[in-house]
Structure formats: structure tokens, C-alpha cells
Amino acid sequence: MDLTGKCAIVTGASRGIGRSCALSLAGAGASVVVNYSQNKAAAEEVKKTIEESGGSAVIFKADVSLYNECEGLIKCAIDHFKRIDILINNAGVTRDNLLARMKVEEWQEVIDVNLNGVYNCCKAVLRPLLKQKSGGRIINVASVAGLHGNIGQANYAAAKGGIIAFTKTMAKELGSRNITVNAVAPGFIETEMTDELSTAVREKIMERVALKRFGKPDDVAEVVTFLASSANYVTGQVIAVDGNLSM
Ligand code: NAP
């Protein structure tokens, strides 16, 4: 997998799955824009790790739920690396609650970050990507919740299901420009997002995981890097990275 000379933007790259994607893409040779929303120190650490391995990275603070900040993120890539080839829409949040108790704000925030954030970044990247005329790769981080639903996650499942439909539509719209658009649907991956789940919930989920272990961020990053580099004839697909939790 060789991404030498390519530039990748990873949203929510300060921690968890996004961090692993940034390191993996950099390991394959890409220059990386490490996006974060709050945690500057963590983003700096990702940049430092990439640079210590001989790669190039820049950090950029942007809230993906705000269109103008996404435009700034794309501009950062062009300003620093003179091009943009790969966009990984990874930033996401959860505000779990049963619908009966879910506040309007909990619904709205999850839709704003997880779904509108994907629209914002894709919309902002499109013009420079098309102008460049060298194809491109967009990979959206969905979830098994977007494929099958999940109790307590109506907001999150709706956003992730929306991402999947958006991915398939973008694949159709952009195929003729050699821009592939795919999604990954992680299952239970050990990150700060899943840290907050109780032991009882974890045990219940584990019963359904065929591989009998929770996923690691690197398990997702490997698939993302494959889609960003080798998978020339793959578009509009959703790859579950879930140890067979979703079947
Ligand atoms: P995480 O450890 O909680 O990290 C979330 C990342 O998103 C952080 O880098 C955070 O930045 C960033 N972020 C949050 N809100 C943002 C915003 N408004 N604008 C820009 N960045 C923002 O989460 P994770 O587990 O790695 O999840 C990454 C993606 O995988 C998410 O889309 C999530 O839905 C999806 N996913 C995760 C799992 C899982 O089991 N972990 C399963 C399925 C899907 P700061 O550090 O600056 O706050």
C-alpha cells in the first residue's frame, strides 16, 4: 500500500479510530491533516508520532458540524501539501438514550456532528478534488448501528444509516471522476467512546462477537488504508469491521 505523494485529511484524528487511521495512512506515505475539535494536545501527539517516523503532518482545529470550519480544514490541506487525495470522515459522537427520554439536543448534536459533518467535509472537498482531476478516495466511518439499529441509539443509528445511503449516492455521482466513496461499519472498538459502557453491556455484546474479542482502532485503520490505497475497483461499499457482531 503506497500513498507516497498523496495528501489525506482525517477528521477526529486526535484519538481512537481517527488517530489510528492518521498513523496508518502516514505509514503508507501520505501527508496527513490531523483534525480535532477540542483536544489539541492529543492532536499534537499524533503529529509528533508521524514526524518521528519520517512522515509529514499538520494539525487543524475544526468542528465538522460547521460548514465554514470544514472549508478551512480543506484549505489547510491545500495550503500545506498543495493537494488533496483522501478524505476520511471519522469524527463522531454518541449521546445515547432511549427515544422516550432523548432530548432534542441529544438528537440534534449527533446528527449535526456525525451526519452533517460528513456532508460538510464532502461538499467542501469536492471542488478542489474535481479541479485536481486525479481521482480521489473518500471513506466514511459509519457503524453496525447504521446497518441494524441499536437500542438507545436512535440518533446515532439514524446518522450512521444516513452516512451509508450518502456513501452509495456519492459513489454513483463521483464514479465517472475516478473518485471512490466507501464506508466502514465498525462494531465494538475499544476507544474512549466505548470506555463508558458498563461491564454488563460489554459482556452482552461479547456474546455476539464471533471472533471473541473487541476490535482495536488499528483493525479499522487497516481496512480504511486498504480502501484509500489498493482498492481501485471498489466503490459504494460498506465493509463491516466487527468480528462478525452484525450477522
Ligand atoms: P473517540 O475515541 O471518542 O474519538 C472521537 C474523535 O472525534 C476525537 O478525535 C474528537 O476530537 C473528534 N470529534 C468529536 N466531535 C467532533 C467535531 N464536532 N468536529 C471534529 N472532530 C470531532 O471515538 P472513536 O471510537 O474513535 O470513533 C471514531 C468514529 O468511529 C466515530 O464516527 C464513531 O461513531 C465510529 N465508530 C466507533 C465505534 C467504537 O466502537 N468505538 C463503533 C462504530 C463506529 P477531540 O479529541 O478534539 O474531542
PDB file of C-alpha atoms in Angstrom, residues 29-228:
ATOM      1  CA  GLY A  29       3.494   7.508   2.819  1.00  0.00           C
ATOM      2  CA  ALA A  30       0.636  10.043   2.836  1.00  0.00           C
ATOM      3  CA  SER A  31       0.954  13.540   4.276  1.00  0.00           C
ATOM      4  CA  VAL A  32      -1.816  13.892   6.830  1.00  0.00           C
ATOM      5  CA  VAL A  33      -4.017  16.707   8.091  1.00  0.00           C
ATOM      6  CA  VAL A  34      -4.888  15.719  11.665  1.00  0.00           C
ATOM      7  CA  ASN A  35      -8.243  17.297  12.513  1.00  0.00           C
ATOM      8  CA  TYR A  36      -9.507  17.674  16.082  1.00  0.00           C
ATOM      9  CA  SER A  37     -12.236  19.675  17.785  1.00  0.00           C
ATOM     10  CA  GLN A  38     -11.105  20.120  21.433  1.00  0.00           C
ATOM     11  CA  ASN A  39      -8.070  18.051  22.249  1.00  0.00           C
ATOM     12  CA  LYS A  40      -5.117  19.967  20.812  1.00  0.00           C
ATOM     13  CA  ALA A  41      -2.511  18.167  22.942  1.00  0.00           C
ATOM     14  CA  ALA A  42      -3.658  14.780  21.624  1.00  0.00           C
ATOM     15  CA  ALA A  43      -3.587  16.058  18.028  1.00  0.00           C
ATOM     16  CA  GLU A  44      -0.056  17.399  18.575  1.00  0.00           C
ATOM     17  CA  GLU A  45       0.980  13.961  19.834  1.00  0.00           C
ATOM     18  CA  VAL A  46      -0.343  12.341  16.639  1.00  0.00           C
ATOM     19  CA  LYS A  47       1.573  14.846  14.505  1.00  0.00           C
ATOM     20  CA  LYS A  48       4.747  14.253  16.528  1.00  0.00           C
ATOM     21  CA  THR A  49       4.418  10.472  16.195  1.00  0.00           C
ATOM     22  CA  ILE A  50       4.027  10.787  12.423  1.00  0.00           C
ATOM     23  CA  GLU A  51       7.010  13.125  12.126  1.00  0.00           C
ATOM     24  CA  GLU A  52       9.216  10.911  14.302  1.00  0.00           C
ATOM     25  CA  SER A  53       8.558   8.101  11.822  1.00  0.00           C
ATOM     26  CA  GLY A  54       9.668  10.312   8.953  1.00  0.00           C
ATOM     27  CA  GLY A  55       6.214  11.421   7.784  1.00  0.00           C
ATOM     28  CA  SER A  56       4.537  14.816   7.359  1.00  0.00           C
ATOM     29  CA  ALA A  57       1.533  16.056   9.268  1.00  0.00           C
ATOM     30  CA  VAL A  58      -0.226  19.230  10.276  1.00  0.00           C
ATOM     31  CA  ILE A  59      -2.952  19.660  12.877  1.00  0.00           C
ATOM     32  CA  PHE A  60      -6.128  21.684  12.291  1.00  0.00           C
ATOM     33  CA  LYS A  61      -8.929  22.526  14.713  1.00  0.00           C
ATOM     34  CA  ALA A  62     -12.357  22.379  13.093  1.00  0.00           C
ATOM     35  CA  ASP A  63     -15.799  21.435  14.319  1.00  0.00           C
ATOM     36  CA  VAL A  64     -17.110  19.311  11.443  1.00  0.00           C
ATOM     37  CA  SER A  65     -20.678  20.306  12.236  1.00  0.00           C
ATOM     38  CA  LEU A  66     -19.859  23.818  10.975  1.00  0.00           C
ATOM     39  CA  TYR A  67     -19.523  24.191   7.210  1.00  0.00           C
ATOM     40  CA  ASN A  68     -17.142  27.160   7.240  1.00  0.00           C
ATOM     41  CA  GLU A  69     -14.745  25.304   9.561  1.00  0.00           C
ATOM     42  CA  CYS A  70     -14.745  22.346   7.148  1.00  0.00           C
ATOM     43  CA  GLU A  71     -13.845  24.714   4.325  1.00  0.00           C
ATOM     44  CA  GLY A  72     -10.930  25.862   6.497  1.00  0.00           C
ATOM     45  CA  LEU A  73      -9.875  22.251   7.012  1.00  0.00           C
ATOM     46  CA  ILE A  74      -9.744  21.574   3.266  1.00  0.00           C
ATOM     47  CA  LYS A  75      -7.883  24.853   2.667  1.00  0.00           C
ATOM     48  CA  CYS A  76      -5.313  23.787   5.271  1.00  0.00           C
ATOM     49  CA  ALA A  77      -4.521  20.663   3.226  1.00  0.00           C
ATOM     50  CA  ILE A  78      -4.113  22.642   0.011  1.00  0.00           C
ATOM     51  CA  ASP A  79      -2.026  25.349   1.708  1.00  0.00           C
ATOM     52  CA  HIS A  80       0.359  22.873   3.342  1.00  0.00           C
ATOM     53  CA  PHE A  81       0.546  19.991   0.925  1.00  0.00           C
ATOM     54  CA  LYS A  82      -0.657  21.629  -2.336  1.00  0.00           C
ATOM     55  CA  ARG A  83      -3.163  18.867  -2.992  1.00  0.00           C
ATOM     56  CA  ILE A  84      -5.852  16.644  -1.525  1.00  0.00           C
ATOM     57  CA  ASP A  85      -6.373  12.981  -2.414  1.00  0.00           C
ATOM     58  CA  ILE A  86      -8.037  11.229   0.506  1.00  0.00           C
ATOM     59  CA  LEU A  87     -10.769  12.279   2.928  1.00  0.00           C
ATOM     60  CA  ILE A  88     -11.566  10.109   5.939  1.00  0.00           C
ATOM     61  CA  ASN A  89     -14.798  11.237   7.585  1.00  0.00           C
ATOM     62  CA  ASN A  90     -14.271   9.746  11.021  1.00  0.00           C
ATOM     63  CA  ALA A  91     -15.319  12.393  13.587  1.00  0.00           C
ATOM     64  CA  GLY A  92     -18.267  11.246  15.657  1.00  0.00           C
ATOM     65  CA  VAL A  93     -20.022  11.475  18.996  1.00  0.00           C
ATOM     66  CA  THR A  94     -22.647   9.495  20.893  1.00  0.00           C
ATOM     67  CA  ARG A  95     -25.447  10.814  23.118  1.00  0.00           C
ATOM     68  CA  ASP A  96     -27.223   7.554  23.907  1.00  0.00           C
ATOM     69  CA  ASN A  97     -30.741   7.465  25.319  1.00  0.00           C
ATOM     70  CA  LEU A  98     -33.981   5.638  24.697  1.00  0.00           C
ATOM     71  CA  LEU A  99     -36.122   7.712  22.360  1.00  0.00           C
ATOM     72  CA  ALA A 100     -38.703   8.218  25.130  1.00  0.00           C
ATOM     73  CA  ARG A 101     -36.016  10.070  27.117  1.00  0.00           C
ATOM     74  CA  MET A 102     -33.939  11.511  24.295  1.00  0.00           C
ATOM     75  CA  LYS A 103     -33.713  15.281  24.412  1.00  0.00           C
ATOM     76  CA  VAL A 104     -33.958  17.325  21.224  1.00  0.00           C
ATOM     77  CA  GLU A 105     -30.361  18.482  21.838  1.00  0.00           C
ATOM     78  CA  GLU A 106     -29.125  14.884  22.040  1.00  0.00           C
ATOM     79  CA  TRP A 107     -30.766  14.097  18.719  1.00  0.00           C
ATOM     80  CA  GLN A 108     -29.530  17.290  17.100  1.00  0.00           C
ATOM     81  CA  GLU A 109     -25.914  17.122  18.227  1.00  0.00           C
ATOM     82  CA  VAL A 110     -25.431  13.575  16.976  1.00  0.00           C
ATOM     83  CA  ILE A 111     -26.997  14.384  13.605  1.00  0.00           C
ATOM     84  CA  ASP A 112     -25.000  17.620  13.346  1.00  0.00           C
ATOM     85  CA  VAL A 113     -21.596  16.055  14.012  1.00  0.00           C
ATOM     86  CA  ASN A 114     -21.977  12.543  12.610  1.00  0.00           C
ATOM     87  CA  LEU A 115     -24.138  13.145   9.533  1.00  0.00           C
ATOM     88  CA  ASN A 116     -23.978  16.843   8.712  1.00  0.00           C
ATOM     89  CA  GLY A 117     -20.222  16.680   9.364  1.00  0.00           C
ATOM     90  CA  VAL A 118     -19.845  14.165   6.527  1.00  0.00           C
ATOM     91  CA  TYR A 119     -21.897  16.350   4.190  1.00  0.00           C
ATOM     92  CA  ASN A 120     -19.885  19.443   5.188  1.00  0.00           C
ATOM     93  CA  CYS A 121     -16.478  17.864   4.549  1.00  0.00           C
ATOM     94  CA  CYS A 122     -17.522  16.142   1.317  1.00  0.00           C
ATOM     95  CA  LYS A 123     -19.133  19.295  -0.023  1.00  0.00           C
ATOM     96  CA  ALA A 124     -16.093  21.389   0.852  1.00  0.00           C
ATOM     97  CA  VAL A 125     -13.582  18.939  -0.648  1.00  0.00           C
ATOM     98  CA  LEU A 126     -15.430  18.391  -3.887  1.00  0.00           C
ATOM     99  CA  ARG A 127     -14.420  21.487  -5.833  1.00  0.00           C
ATOM    100  CA  PRO A 128     -10.643  21.167  -5.191  1.00  0.00           C
ATOM    101  CA  LEU A 129     -10.801  17.409  -5.762  1.00  0.00           C
ATOM    102  CA  LEU A 130     -12.571  17.762  -9.122  1.00  0.00           C
ATOM    103  CA  LYS A 131     -10.286  20.632 -10.148  1.00  0.00           C
ATOM    104  CA  GLN A 132      -7.240  18.467  -9.461  1.00  0.00           C
ATOM    105  CA  LYS A 133      -8.511  15.853 -11.956  1.00  0.00           C
ATOM    106  CA  SER A 134      -6.547  12.998 -10.399  1.00  0.00           C
ATOM    107  CA  GLY A 135      -9.345  10.992  -8.829  1.00  0.00           C
ATOM    108  CA  GLY A 136      -9.654  10.567  -5.086  1.00  0.00           C
ATOM    109  CA  ARG A 137     -10.784   8.436  -2.190  1.00  0.00           C
ATOM    110  CA  ILE A 138     -13.479   9.229   0.353  1.00  0.00           C
ATOM    111  CA  ILE A 139     -14.000   6.834   3.260  1.00  0.00           C
ATOM    112  CA  ASN A 140     -16.811   7.400   5.724  1.00  0.00           C
ATOM    113  CA  VAL A 141     -16.811   5.822   9.161  1.00  0.00           C
ATOM    114  CA  ALA A 142     -20.330   4.515   9.742  1.00  0.00           C
ATOM    115  CA  SER A 143     -21.264   1.824  12.307  1.00  0.00           C
ATOM    116  CA  VAL A 144     -23.049  -1.510  12.577  1.00  0.00           C
ATOM    117  CA  ALA A 145     -25.733   0.561  14.336  1.00  0.00           C
ATOM    118  CA  GLY A 146     -26.388   2.213  10.970  1.00  0.00           C
ATOM    119  CA  LEU A 147     -26.904  -1.199   9.364  1.00  0.00           C
ATOM    120  CA  HIS A 148     -29.053  -2.872  12.007  1.00  0.00           C
ATOM    121  CA  GLY A 149     -30.144  -0.232  14.532  1.00  0.00           C
ATOM    122  CA  ASN A 150     -29.328  -0.353  18.243  1.00  0.00           C
ATOM    123  CA  ILE A 151     -31.457   0.221  21.327  1.00  0.00           C
ATOM    124  CA  GLY A 152     -30.656   3.588  22.902  1.00  0.00           C
ATOM    125  CA  GLN A 153     -29.045   4.913  19.734  1.00  0.00           C
ATOM    126  CA  ALA A 154     -31.893   6.185  17.530  1.00  0.00           C
ATOM    127  CA  ASN A 155     -29.935   9.395  16.888  1.00  0.00           C
ATOM    128  CA  TYR A 156     -26.637   7.631  16.212  1.00  0.00           C
ATOM    129  CA  ALA A 157     -28.166   4.834  14.101  1.00  0.00           C
ATOM    130  CA  ALA A 158     -30.079   7.387  12.017  1.00  0.00           C
ATOM    131  CA  ALA A 159     -26.892   9.386  11.424  1.00  0.00           C
ATOM    132  CA  LYS A 160     -24.853   6.294  10.542  1.00  0.00           C
ATOM    133  CA  GLY A 161     -27.611   4.884   8.317  1.00  0.00           C
ATOM    134  CA  GLY A 162     -27.701   8.272   6.613  1.00  0.00           C
ATOM    135  CA  ILE A 163     -23.938   8.072   6.072  1.00  0.00           C
ATOM    136  CA  ILE A 164     -24.360   4.690   4.370  1.00  0.00           C
ATOM    137  CA  ALA A 165     -27.029   5.995   1.964  1.00  0.00           C
ATOM    138  CA  PHE A 166     -24.933   9.124   1.363  1.00  0.00           C
ATOM    139  CA  THR A 167     -21.872   6.959   0.607  1.00  0.00           C
ATOM    140  CA  LYS A 168     -23.732   4.927  -2.016  1.00  0.00           C
ATOM    141  CA  THR A 169     -25.110   8.060  -3.648  1.00  0.00           C
ATOM    142  CA  MET A 170     -21.710   9.795  -3.714  1.00  0.00           C
ATOM    143  CA  ALA A 171     -20.179   6.658  -5.247  1.00  0.00           C
ATOM    144  CA  LYS A 172     -22.680   6.914  -8.105  1.00  0.00           C
ATOM    145  CA  GLU A 173     -22.222  10.666  -8.556  1.00  0.00           C
ATOM    146  CA  LEU A 174     -18.409  10.655  -8.471  1.00  0.00           C
ATOM    147  CA  GLY A 175     -17.500   7.347 -10.117  1.00  0.00           C
ATOM    148  CA  SER A 176     -17.009   8.906 -13.546  1.00  0.00           C
ATOM    149  CA  ARG A 177     -14.337  11.161 -11.992  1.00  0.00           C
ATOM    150  CA  ASN A 178     -12.456   8.174 -10.563  1.00  0.00           C
ATOM    151  CA  ILE A 179     -13.347   9.199  -7.025  1.00  0.00           C
ATOM    152  CA  THR A 180     -14.272   6.140  -4.963  1.00  0.00           C
ATOM    153  CA  VAL A 181     -16.548   6.529  -1.960  1.00  0.00           C
ATOM    154  CA  ASN A 182     -16.827   3.718   0.570  1.00  0.00           C
ATOM    155  CA  ALA A 183     -17.801   3.245   4.193  1.00  0.00           C
ATOM    156  CA  VAL A 184     -16.572   1.096   7.029  1.00  0.00           C
ATOM    157  CA  ALA A 185     -19.002  -0.058   9.690  1.00  0.00           C
ATOM    158  CA  PRO A 186     -17.100  -0.812  12.889  1.00  0.00           C
ATOM    159  CA  GLY A 187     -18.632  -2.988  15.584  1.00  0.00           C
ATOM    160  CA  PHE A 188     -17.364  -2.639  19.154  1.00  0.00           C
ATOM    161  CA  ILE A 189     -13.935  -0.995  19.028  1.00  0.00           C
ATOM    162  CA  GLU A 190     -12.009  -0.207  22.214  1.00  0.00           C
ATOM    163  CA  THR A 191     -11.747   3.593  22.357  1.00  0.00           C
ATOM    164  CA  GLU A 192     -12.822   6.386  24.697  1.00  0.00           C
ATOM    165  CA  MET A 193     -16.248   6.216  23.011  1.00  0.00           C
ATOM    166  CA  THR A 194     -16.847   2.675  24.273  1.00  0.00           C
ATOM    167  CA  ASP A 195     -14.966   3.113  27.599  1.00  0.00           C
ATOM    168  CA  GLU A 196     -18.114   4.449  29.206  1.00  0.00           C
ATOM    169  CA  LEU A 197     -20.161   1.257  28.600  1.00  0.00           C
ATOM    170  CA  SER A 198     -20.872  -0.908  31.648  1.00  0.00           C
ATOM    171  CA  THR A 199     -19.375  -4.376  32.157  1.00  0.00           C
ATOM    172  CA  ALA A 200     -22.846  -5.895  31.745  1.00  0.00           C
ATOM    173  CA  VAL A 201     -23.325  -4.247  28.341  1.00  0.00           C
ATOM    174  CA  ARG A 202     -19.814  -5.268  27.254  1.00  0.00           C
ATOM    175  CA  GLU A 203     -20.444  -8.895  28.219  1.00  0.00           C
ATOM    176  CA  LYS A 204     -23.723  -8.943  26.293  1.00  0.00           C
ATOM    177  CA  ILE A 205     -22.034  -7.573  23.187  1.00  0.00           C
ATOM    178  CA  MET A 206     -19.109 -10.001  23.505  1.00  0.00           C
ATOM    179  CA  GLU A 207     -21.528 -12.955  23.418  1.00  0.00           C
ATOM    180  CA  ARG A 208     -22.414 -11.898  19.853  1.00  0.00           C
ATOM    181  CA  VAL A 209     -18.856 -11.352  18.574  1.00  0.00           C
ATOM    182  CA  ALA A 210     -17.728 -14.433  16.633  1.00  0.00           C
ATOM    183  CA  LEU A 211     -14.033 -13.571  16.995  1.00  0.00           C
ATOM    184  CA  LYS A 212     -14.454 -13.336  20.807  1.00  0.00           C
ATOM    185  CA  ARG A 213     -12.509 -10.131  21.222  1.00  0.00           C
ATOM    186  CA  PHE A 214     -13.361  -6.460  20.889  1.00  0.00           C
ATOM    187  CA  GLY A 215     -11.835  -4.606  17.958  1.00  0.00           C
ATOM    188  CA  LYS A 216      -8.874  -2.266  18.173  1.00  0.00           C
ATOM    189  CA  PRO A 217      -8.607   1.056  16.331  1.00  0.00           C
ATOM    190  CA  ASP A 218      -5.869  -0.475  14.161  1.00  0.00           C
ATOM    191  CA  ASP A 219      -8.316  -3.160  12.951  1.00  0.00           C
ATOM    192  CA  VAL A 220     -10.413  -0.368  11.416  1.00  0.00           C
ATOM    193  CA  ALA A 221      -7.433   1.673  10.216  1.00  0.00           C
ATOM    194  CA  GLU A 222      -6.090  -1.267   8.203  1.00  0.00           C
ATOM    195  CA  VAL A 223      -9.332  -1.520   6.230  1.00  0.00           C
ATOM    196  CA  VAL A 224      -9.502   2.252   5.788  1.00  0.00           C
ATOM    197  CA  THR A 225      -5.933   2.304   4.440  1.00  0.00           C
ATOM    198  CA  PHE A 226      -6.745  -0.554   2.068  1.00  0.00           C
ATOM    199  CA  LEU A 227      -9.738   1.409   0.737  1.00  0.00           C
ATOM    200  CA  ALA A 228      -7.580   4.536   0.459  1.00  0.00           C
TER     201      ALA A 228
END
